Amino acid sequence: MHTIIKKCAVMVAIATLFTMVAACGGGNGAAPVAPTAPEQPTAAAQQPASPAAEQPTQAPAMSDEPYRVGVMESLTGPGETYGTVSVQAKQMAVDEINAAGGINGRMLELIVEDSKCSAQDAITAYNKLTDVDGVKIILGTSCSGAMLGAAPLAEADGVILFSGLATNPDIAHAGDYIFRTSMNDLQLGIDTGNVIRADGAQRLATITETTDYAEGVRRTTAEQFVSLGGEIVAEERYASDVTDFRSQLTKILNANPDAVHIAAQSEFSGGTVVKQIRELGYEGPLYSEIVPVGATALEVAGESATGLKAVIAELDPANAKSQEVLNNFRARYDYVTLPWYLASGYDDVYITAECLKMTGDDQDADGFRDCLYGITWSGAIGENYSFDSNGEVVGLANAVVEVLPESERTADNNGYRILGSAPGADTAAAAPVMAQEPFRIGAMDALTGVGESYGNPILNAKLLAVEEINAAGGINGQMLEIIPEDSKCAAQDAITAYNKLTDVDGVKIILGTTCSGAMLGAAPLAEREGVIMLSASATSPDIAGAGDYIFRTAINDLQLGVDTGNTLYADGIHHLATITEATDYAEGARRTTVARLEELGGHVVAAESYASEVTDFRSQLTKLINANPDGIFLAAQGEFSGGTIVKQLRDLGYEGPIYSEVVPTQPEALGIAGDAATGLKAIVPNPDLQTQIGQDFLTNYEARFGTVPSLPWFQGSAYDDVYIIAECLGRVGDDQDSAGIRDCLYGLSWSGAIGDGYTFDSNGDVAGLSNVVIEILPASERNDDNQGHRILGPAPTP
């Protein structure tokens, strides 16, 4: 078997790269160090190279200082395999140019910063390059999200950003100083959708890394596929730090697709997805973009990748320059991966050198910009290509490749064979017109962190609703697209997710958040900027005053507190002890419950609180028990802590009644508590979903995800939220008209999964819904049908 990347060689190359970064990008104010000669000069490096070898078009510059150009690539993070190779290709080009005499007699120097495939890190790198190093020309970034993060700053400052790798469609509109030799994913999506449909697939499933690049590929591919009559039967997404995809892949396979499309940001995840989907028994066709056919991805996937088809930018074997670049790169670094993007980064340096030769000034960003607009270039990635009025490369095309059996993969064939050009303009013209742009809305749920056990099922309910709406023809013929972000049940993370959705994705409607603290963190931004937030599960009383754009189908904990206090008092609990997780939700449930009990004449004899990361509560519980309460009320944010407290209370010998809100009654909590939870009473929104829509939702959810809803009411609430927004989008016709959506919500009366004829009051709080009292059954009687409890009826009114 031939190995495409030699691991030792890669480690040496990366070590060399970081030595170069330390030398060029230290930012300590010292005079620039003259570049060293190439480690292994090639024939190309020893000969005059275009454009440095050409006669200068103006008198040589008098300065001996080098031209200084910034580089922002992903040297760490999910994009490091191609960020590293891009920097290496750029440095090889610089060494060739300098060995041939430089640019009008001046050397060229790169100052390299790590953008880490992240918008925030790209902004940090940009500020270092511009504020400390004073550069006006930056080559990069590797990743689309990083490019979209830094581009607004570059455009405002008049700094060139010139990428060989970032492909997200939104970059086309980033500004007058933003250019790329990488091809826009709109074309990739058209080509990929055409190929999948032409191969006979009718039912497509997708799995996508949650990054701007991967999401752009998925979106444009799905739109083209659907426009040609295909159907998207399943969509799954994963965070960049995930390593096990079998849960998502199982859901995809349960949808019985004809084909699966993979859009990955990192080669490791791309290769692992391919490997795991084959291990799960899927034998159908796989399609992807370039990342899953990179050298590292193919090494991870092994034989599982055989037959995978990808639509990629591919070097023309007949192009002598591209073959020369690959040969020189392999001689210098002892490996090749992602050859087109390697060559794209290489071409970017030579194009930069040509424009510096014309302007004679590395601070003249305007002159450099005008040079790029007027240039026609022939290089490693193609002949006679140029840039349009958006800074987009024109004159290049994608190819379709198929991964070879492992035994046939070599360094020369990169592990695949080229099937031919992707469908061109004539094929695209013959295809049906692409569907209108979808309505795009955001979702902010706790996909990790203390609320993940309910954040993920809530997001699944939203995705199910989106799939149903689109399968029925969309909203007035337009599809609905949801963009999920992880708010992690934390205010700061919710703010980060909000900024990503609004600043990068441009959404004006957000479903979420899962948790009250996260909602209260993001709500002030949404209110100030006129962005709709609609939550299915955030219940803190403080949300009611959060603003005119803030709504929820979740029932305010003021009502929960009244109902719980009434229940406690009716049960004879006049001396209460409480234990509360230190979060906005749990504290709100405790505060309103205690207020109602005290109003009725009861009082609190002991109160304890705990941080979310605590796992042993026996010290606090002992204090509660020593206060001799009639009953104990538990308010938890996380199911783990909720279940553990119930178990430890019983372990300590407490035999009295326990009361709670919904969290300690959920599957994970009951699994931890076991029989200790028997008899626990909780006040919750009615989990039976008694409407016909609710019953249909429960059936469809189980069929779609292979499990019954673990939080039926809150998942039903999230499901309703999507249909409510779809109704308002149908009336308003514009996903950017948040004021119109707001007015629609205030005037709406809705019948859905969680109730009939409910509305929103002047605070955006839901009206027309109520809670019930449930009691936990013995462990032996709990099952999926009863969710582990029995409903006692509505809360009493003393």
XYZ file of C-alpha atoms in Angstrom, residues 120-682:
563
model
C -12.247 35.605 16.325
C -8.702 34.315 15.847
C -8.641 35.757 12.341
C -9.562 39.148 13.788
C -6.736 38.792 16.328
C -4.286 37.853 13.567
C -5.513 40.713 11.380
C -5.055 43.267 14.166
C -1.521 41.987 14.812
C -0.566 42.194 11.133
C -2.052 45.640 10.568
C -1.478 47.364 13.928
C 1.919 45.889 14.855
C 3.470 44.901 11.525
C 1.810 47.636 9.477
C 0.987 45.485 6.449
C -1.604 46.556 3.882
C -1.693 43.291 1.912
C -2.706 40.006 3.537
C -2.802 36.602 1.851
C -5.481 34.450 3.464
C -7.449 33.056 5.114
C -7.661 29.267 4.871
C -11.225 29.020 6.179
C -14.393 30.833 5.174
C -15.480 31.657 8.720
C -12.108 33.254 9.406
C -12.336 35.216 6.138
C -15.824 36.473 6.972
C -14.620 37.495 10.418
C -11.684 39.592 9.201
C -13.114 40.915 5.904
C -15.252 43.731 7.417
C -12.148 45.107 9.163
C -10.062 44.887 6.001
C -12.727 46.604 3.947
C -13.114 49.400 6.500
C -9.329 49.880 6.766
C -8.581 49.593 3.046
C -6.437 46.457 3.488
C -6.214 43.775 0.797
C -7.415 40.291 1.810
C -6.533 37.772 -0.903
C -7.436 34.112 -0.287
C -6.511 30.962 -2.126
C -8.789 28.697 -0.087
C -11.906 30.406 1.359
C -14.966 29.516 -0.734
C -18.166 30.533 1.132
C -20.630 32.378 -1.167
C -21.000 35.286 1.263
C -17.370 36.319 0.665
C -18.361 37.539 -2.806
C -20.084 40.507 -1.166
C -17.435 41.242 1.469
C -16.069 44.364 -0.209
C -13.852 46.114 -2.713
C -10.559 44.997 -1.129
C -11.496 41.315 -0.839
C -10.274 38.875 -3.536
C -9.809 35.147 -3.942
C -8.451 32.608 -6.383
C -10.584 29.956 -4.668
C -13.824 29.287 -6.498
C -17.166 30.330 -4.986
C -19.162 27.466 -3.465
C -22.207 28.573 -5.442
C -20.584 26.924 -8.444
C -19.482 23.954 -6.353
C -23.068 23.524 -5.142
C -24.483 23.672 -8.662
C -21.900 21.153 -9.875
C -22.406 18.792 -6.928
C -26.204 18.931 -7.056
C -26.055 18.218 -10.786
C -23.712 15.252 -10.345
C -25.728 13.642 -7.528
C -28.996 14.055 -9.421
C -27.465 12.882 -12.709
C -26.322 9.711 -10.928
C -29.973 8.904 -10.235
C -30.287 9.866 -6.566
C -33.732 11.115 -5.561
C -33.468 11.076 -1.746
C -30.362 12.779 -0.353
C -29.120 12.920 3.261
C -26.441 15.368 4.369
C -23.985 15.543 7.271
C -22.192 18.833 7.739
C -19.552 20.323 10.022
C -20.913 23.491 11.657
C -18.565 25.967 9.948
C -19.206 28.652 7.350
C -17.345 26.749 4.625
C -19.051 23.386 5.160
C -22.484 24.943 5.658
C -22.083 26.962 2.444
C -21.264 23.772 0.505
C -24.238 21.928 1.985
C -26.660 24.767 1.379
C -25.784 25.343 -2.274
C -25.626 21.613 -3.029
C -29.011 20.961 -1.414
C -30.630 23.905 -3.200
C -29.457 22.702 -6.608
C -30.413 19.087 -5.878
C -33.913 20.113 -4.777
C -34.298 22.410 -7.797
C -33.711 19.360 -10.012
C -36.524 17.423 -8.323
C -34.589 15.745 -5.534
C -35.609 15.586 -1.871
C -33.514 16.150 1.248
C -34.647 13.426 3.643
C -32.228 14.050 6.524
C -29.806 16.745 7.665
C -27.307 16.265 10.475
C -24.583 18.601 11.718
C -21.628 18.214 14.057
C -19.229 20.477 15.941
C -15.570 20.560 14.921
C -14.371 18.900 18.133
C -16.605 15.818 17.737
C -14.906 12.492 16.927
C -17.790 10.007 17.029
C -20.532 10.561 14.445
C -22.396 7.268 14.741
C -25.466 8.749 16.429
C -25.979 11.289 13.623
C -25.135 8.737 10.941
C -27.647 6.270 12.347
C -30.357 8.914 12.060
C -29.324 9.554 8.470
C -29.456 5.867 7.588
C -32.870 5.513 9.230
C -34.168 8.019 6.647
C -33.289 5.536 3.847
C -31.466 7.956 1.528
C -30.351 7.078 -1.992
C -27.085 8.922 -1.354
C -25.222 10.789 1.414
C -23.355 14.084 0.996
C -20.529 14.987 3.411
C -19.327 18.576 3.906
C -16.357 18.749 6.285
C -13.992 21.488 7.419
C -11.278 19.186 8.727
C -9.775 16.166 7.042
C -9.870 14.119 10.243
C -13.633 14.488 10.640
C -14.229 14.002 6.910
C -12.291 10.740 6.887
C -13.872 9.534 10.125
C -17.414 10.173 8.873
C -16.677 8.099 5.746
C -15.190 5.280 7.834
C -17.997 5.188 10.396
C -20.843 5.300 7.872
C -19.422 2.212 6.159
C -18.933 0.500 9.525
C -22.632 1.074 10.198
C -23.445 -0.945 7.084
C -24.266 1.801 4.577
C -23.321 0.622 1.078
C -24.831 3.409 -1.009
C -23.026 6.223 -2.833
C -21.116 8.932 -0.961
C -20.432 12.440 -2.273
C -18.320 15.254 -0.858
C -16.311 18.381 -1.471
C -12.492 18.405 -1.429
C -11.723 17.940 2.282
C -12.773 14.245 2.603
C -10.498 13.365 -0.349
C -7.419 15.059 1.154
C -4.483 12.839 2.040
C -5.145 12.767 5.791
C -8.870 12.072 5.275
C -8.131 9.139 2.944
C -5.609 7.732 5.394
C -8.224 7.866 8.180
C -11.009 6.383 6.011
C -8.874 3.661 4.436
C -10.771 1.295 2.153
C -14.101 2.820 3.239
C -13.447 5.804 0.970
C -13.279 3.702 -2.190
C -15.841 4.921 -4.715
C -16.561 8.220 -2.947
C -17.180 10.955 -5.529
C -16.149 14.531 -4.934
C -16.541 17.716 -6.912
C -13.284 19.595 -6.472
C -10.984 22.130 -8.000
C -8.407 19.943 -9.773
C -5.144 20.794 -11.498
C -4.954 20.123 -15.228
C -2.354 17.392 -15.863
C -1.552 19.128 -19.168
C -0.634 22.361 -17.385
C 3.160 22.274 -17.220
C 3.292 24.932 -14.502
C 1.040 22.991 -12.142
C 3.109 19.824 -12.556
C 6.289 21.795 -11.948
C 4.882 23.274 -8.747
C 3.789 19.862 -7.449
C 7.162 18.302 -8.261
C 9.058 21.138 -6.564
C 6.769 21.025 -3.523
C 7.196 17.267 -3.151
C 10.983 17.587 -3.496
C 11.056 20.264 -0.824
C 8.515 18.955 1.713
C 8.323 15.226 0.846
C 4.522 15.144 0.551
C 1.601 16.640 -1.373
C -2.014 17.089 -0.259
C -4.931 19.126 -1.649
C -2.879 19.960 -4.757
C -5.229 22.560 -6.240
C -5.305 24.630 -3.055
C -1.562 24.231 -2.659
C -1.161 25.645 -6.173
C -3.733 28.375 -5.514
C -1.695 29.655 -2.564
C 1.425 29.493 -4.726
C -0.215 31.497 -7.532
C -1.402 34.121 -5.049
C 2.212 34.955 -4.171
C 3.213 35.368 -7.821
C 0.151 37.513 -8.528
C 1.066 39.590 -5.477
C 4.616 39.963 -6.755
C 3.329 41.137 -10.144
C 1.110 43.808 -8.568
C 3.912 44.927 -6.238
C 6.148 45.279 -9.279
C 3.517 47.496 -10.909
C 2.802 49.665 -7.840
C 6.262 49.667 -6.272
C 4.743 50.130 -2.809
C 3.507 47.505 -0.346
C 1.458 50.229 1.409
C -0.503 51.154 -1.729
C -3.552 48.943 -1.187
C -5.625 50.977 -3.652
C -3.070 50.510 -6.423
C -2.791 46.812 -5.582
C -6.599 46.481 -5.711
C -6.724 48.169 -9.134
C -3.962 45.863 -10.383
C -5.951 42.772 -9.342
C -9.098 44.031 -11.056
C -7.154 44.492 -14.292
C -4.955 41.405 -14.266
C -5.236 38.255 -16.392
C -3.067 35.456 -15.056
C -1.751 32.101 -16.185
C -0.304 29.989 -13.401
C -0.470 26.664 -11.632
C -4.264 26.577 -11.238
C -5.180 27.600 -14.777
C -4.567 29.812 -17.771
C -5.927 33.288 -18.431
C -8.014 33.612 -15.303
C -9.032 36.983 -13.869
C -11.165 38.654 -11.184
C -14.688 40.025 -11.600
C -16.189 43.123 -9.991
C -16.729 41.209 -6.717
C -13.100 40.070 -6.539
C -14.201 36.567 -7.561
C -11.965 34.441 -9.755
C -13.361 33.691 -13.224
C -12.075 31.349 -15.901
C -11.668 28.239 -13.712
C -13.864 25.137 -13.361
C -14.381 22.143 -11.058
C -13.816 18.478 -11.824
C -15.450 15.254 -10.615
C -13.133 12.702 -9.020
C -13.645 9.190 -7.644
C -11.536 7.720 -4.846
C -9.554 4.639 -5.854
C -9.208 1.377 -3.876
C -6.572 1.742 -1.183
C -4.121 -0.498 -3.016
C -4.183 1.793 -6.070
C -3.669 5.116 -4.296
C -0.301 6.734 -4.878
C 1.403 10.074 -4.399
C 1.083 10.672 -8.141
C -2.695 10.122 -8.400
C -3.507 11.646 -4.977
C -5.721 8.650 -4.235
C -8.379 9.291 -6.897
C -9.070 9.297 -10.617
C -10.531 12.221 -12.524
C -13.857 11.361 -14.134
C -14.054 14.578 -16.120
C -15.193 18.155 -15.902
C -18.138 19.042 -13.722
C -21.299 19.964 -15.651
C -20.675 23.224 -17.504
C -22.813 26.185 -18.493
C -24.689 24.255 -21.186
C -25.780 21.563 -18.712
C -26.694 24.126 -16.089
C -28.786 26.060 -18.616
C -30.675 22.890 -19.519
C -31.402 22.120 -15.872
C -34.455 23.590 -14.101
C -34.016 27.068 -12.703
C -32.630 27.014 -9.182
C -35.116 27.505 -6.420
C -35.399 30.868 -4.703
C -33.048 31.565 -1.832
C -34.415 29.906 1.317
C -35.766 31.786 4.297
C -32.930 31.594 6.836
C -33.461 31.587 10.600
C -31.088 30.891 13.470
C -31.373 28.437 16.360
C -29.512 28.801 19.656
C -29.719 25.723 21.868
C -27.580 24.092 24.550
C -25.922 21.412 22.423
C -23.151 21.011 25.001
C -22.898 22.000 28.652
C -25.299 21.646 31.521
C -28.425 21.801 29.342
C -27.331 19.491 26.519
C -29.706 16.664 27.501
C -32.666 18.865 26.583
C -31.014 21.284 24.132
C -30.293 18.562 21.582
C -33.817 17.039 21.594
C -35.267 20.537 21.305
C -33.095 21.228 18.231
C -34.179 17.884 16.753
C -37.823 18.936 17.098
C -37.072 22.159 15.220
C -35.268 20.273 12.451
C -38.211 17.866 12.122
C -40.576 20.807 11.637
C -38.289 22.334 8.995
C -38.137 19.025 7.114
C -41.940 18.717 7.150
C -42.446 22.282 5.934
C -39.942 21.894 3.097
C -41.295 18.490 2.075
C -44.732 20.112 1.759
C -43.387 22.750 -0.634
C -41.884 25.270 1.743
C -43.316 28.699 2.540
C -44.990 30.140 -0.539
C -42.584 28.045 -2.597
C -39.458 29.056 -0.659
C -37.572 26.553 1.449
C -36.872 27.154 5.144
C -33.321 26.786 6.426
C -32.277 26.713 10.078
C -28.715 27.561 11.176
C -27.934 26.037 14.607
C -25.406 27.448 17.073
C -24.451 26.137 20.516
C -25.416 28.550 23.328
C -24.132 26.047 25.944
C -26.683 27.126 28.560
C -24.455 30.147 29.331
C -24.917 33.886 28.836
C -21.466 34.513 27.323
C -21.716 31.582 24.924
C -25.181 32.736 23.908
C -23.740 36.155 23.084
C -21.032 34.500 20.961
C -23.640 32.387 19.157
C -25.876 35.429 18.666
C -23.031 37.463 17.149
C -22.177 34.621 14.764
C -25.785 34.268 13.609
C -26.382 37.987 13.156
C -22.971 39.263 11.999
C -21.854 36.327 9.835
C -25.099 34.615 8.799
C -27.181 37.795 8.752
C -30.272 36.292 10.367
C -32.948 38.475 11.946
C -34.983 35.643 13.517
C -33.536 33.291 16.171
C -35.292 30.351 17.819
C -33.879 29.998 21.323
C -32.334 29.846 23.724
C -32.771 26.598 25.656
C -31.782 28.057 29.032
C -32.947 31.192 30.824
C -29.456 32.483 31.624
C -28.463 32.220 27.982
C -31.681 33.994 26.955
C -31.062 36.831 29.384
C -27.499 37.158 28.092
C -28.451 37.533 24.429
C -31.822 39.285 24.749
C -30.440 42.817 25.306
C -28.473 42.575 22.044
C -31.504 41.255 20.167
C -33.742 43.993 21.520
C -31.268 46.745 20.648
C -30.693 45.403 17.123
C -34.299 44.469 16.371
C -33.731 40.704 16.136
C -36.553 38.284 17.008
C -35.819 35.735 19.766
C -38.480 33.062 20.329
C -37.774 30.464 23.025
C -39.507 27.153 23.648
C -37.941 26.461 27.040
C -36.521 29.567 28.767
C -38.870 30.221 31.698
C -37.248 32.763 34.044
C -39.679 35.529 35.096
C -37.094 38.180 34.172
C -37.458 37.351 30.464
C -40.945 38.889 30.478
C -39.358 42.347 30.641
C -36.574 41.685 28.146
C -38.055 43.686 25.275
C -40.386 44.079 22.354
C -38.623 41.499 20.113
C -38.431 38.775 22.796
C -41.085 36.025 22.811
C -41.535 32.541 24.236
C -43.912 29.620 24.108
C -42.331 28.460 27.392
C -44.601 29.180 30.368
C -43.284 31.892 32.716
C -41.980 30.543 36.029
C -44.254 32.989 37.818
C -47.039 30.551 36.940
C -44.827 27.595 37.869
C -44.150 29.196 41.228
C -47.835 29.862 41.895
C -48.747 26.289 40.931
C -45.903 24.753 42.953
C -46.594 26.880 46.015
C -50.284 25.959 45.807
C -49.449 22.256 45.517
C -47.036 22.350 48.450
C -49.527 24.120 50.697
C -52.417 21.866 49.648
C -50.240 18.837 50.517
C -49.633 20.230 54.014
C -46.077 21.435 53.376
C -45.824 24.577 55.527
C -42.156 24.262 56.571
C -40.129 23.970 53.364
C -36.434 23.423 52.644
C -34.998 24.221 49.195
C -31.885 23.296 47.226
C -31.246 25.215 44.034
C -28.705 25.185 41.197
C -27.138 28.637 40.832
C -28.634 29.464 37.418
C -31.251 31.970 36.287
C -33.806 29.265 35.522
C -33.464 27.324 38.767
C -33.300 30.470 40.898
C -36.434 31.807 39.195
C -38.315 28.571 39.930
C -37.226 28.669 43.596
C -37.959 32.370 44.080
C -41.508 32.255 42.704
C -42.345 29.015 44.523
C -41.182 30.395 47.872
C -43.025 33.682 47.305
C -46.323 31.850 46.729
C -45.881 29.484 49.693
C -45.098 32.402 52.023
C -48.120 34.275 50.672
C -50.235 31.296 51.778
C -48.688 31.258 55.262
C -45.851 28.761 54.839
C -42.182 29.556 55.341
C -38.703 28.337 54.407
C -36.707 26.681 57.205
C -33.499 26.062 55.182
C -32.152 27.057 51.757
C -29.041 25.789 49.975
C -27.645 26.475 46.504
C -24.910 24.806 44.432
C -22.742 25.475 41.382
C -23.419 23.532 38.196
C -20.115 21.646 38.314
C -20.722 20.188 41.820
C -21.320 16.417 41.996
C -21.594 15.704 45.746
C -24.411 17.456 47.602
C -24.440 15.536 50.889
C -23.084 18.392 53.006
C -25.865 20.761 51.890
C -28.513 18.043 52.054
C -27.552 17.190 55.634
C -28.187 20.834 56.615
C -31.614 20.681 54.979
C -32.559 17.457 56.740
C -31.374 18.822 60.114
C -33.871 21.696 59.729
C -36.739 19.119 59.963
C -38.757 20.371 56.978
C -42.216 19.066 56.013
C -40.910 18.734 52.439
C -37.956 19.609 50.200
C -38.152 21.528 46.908
C -35.427 20.913 44.300
C -34.751 23.295 41.374
C -32.056 22.021 38.984
C -30.687 23.130 35.608
C -28.882 19.881 34.804
C -30.410 16.417 34.845
C -27.262 14.930 36.383
C -27.438 17.146 39.446
C -31.221 16.785 39.698
C -31.064 12.988 39.725
C -28.035 12.876 42.019
C -29.646 15.115 44.651
C -32.764 12.928 44.776
C -30.606 9.813 45.172
C -28.351 11.329 47.836
C -31.335 12.664 49.821
C -32.712 9.140 50.110
C -29.229 7.715 50.778
C -29.015 10.085 53.766
C -32.236 8.647 55.176
C -34.689 11.397 54.268
C -38.135 9.811 53.779
C -40.290 12.912 53.425
C -41.870 14.319 50.268
C -39.731 15.792 47.483
C -40.998 18.335 44.957
C -39.358 19.755 41.841
C -39.724 21.435 38.469
C -39.361 19.472 35.214
C -35.597 18.781 35.049
C -35.346 16.108 37.802
C -38.190 14.167 36.119
C -36.356 13.615 32.842
C -34.847 10.304 31.626
C -31.216 10.962 32.592
C -32.223 12.273 36.021
C -34.541 9.318 36.662
C -31.864 6.906 35.486
C -29.467 8.318 38.079
C -32.002 8.522 40.895
C -33.502 5.072 40.310
C -36.133 4.068 42.863
C -35.128 7.029 45.037
C -37.263 9.212 42.749
C -40.447 7.211 43.374
C -43.191 9.521 44.640
C -41.431 12.767 43.693
C -43.986 15.363 42.600
C -43.294 18.007 39.968
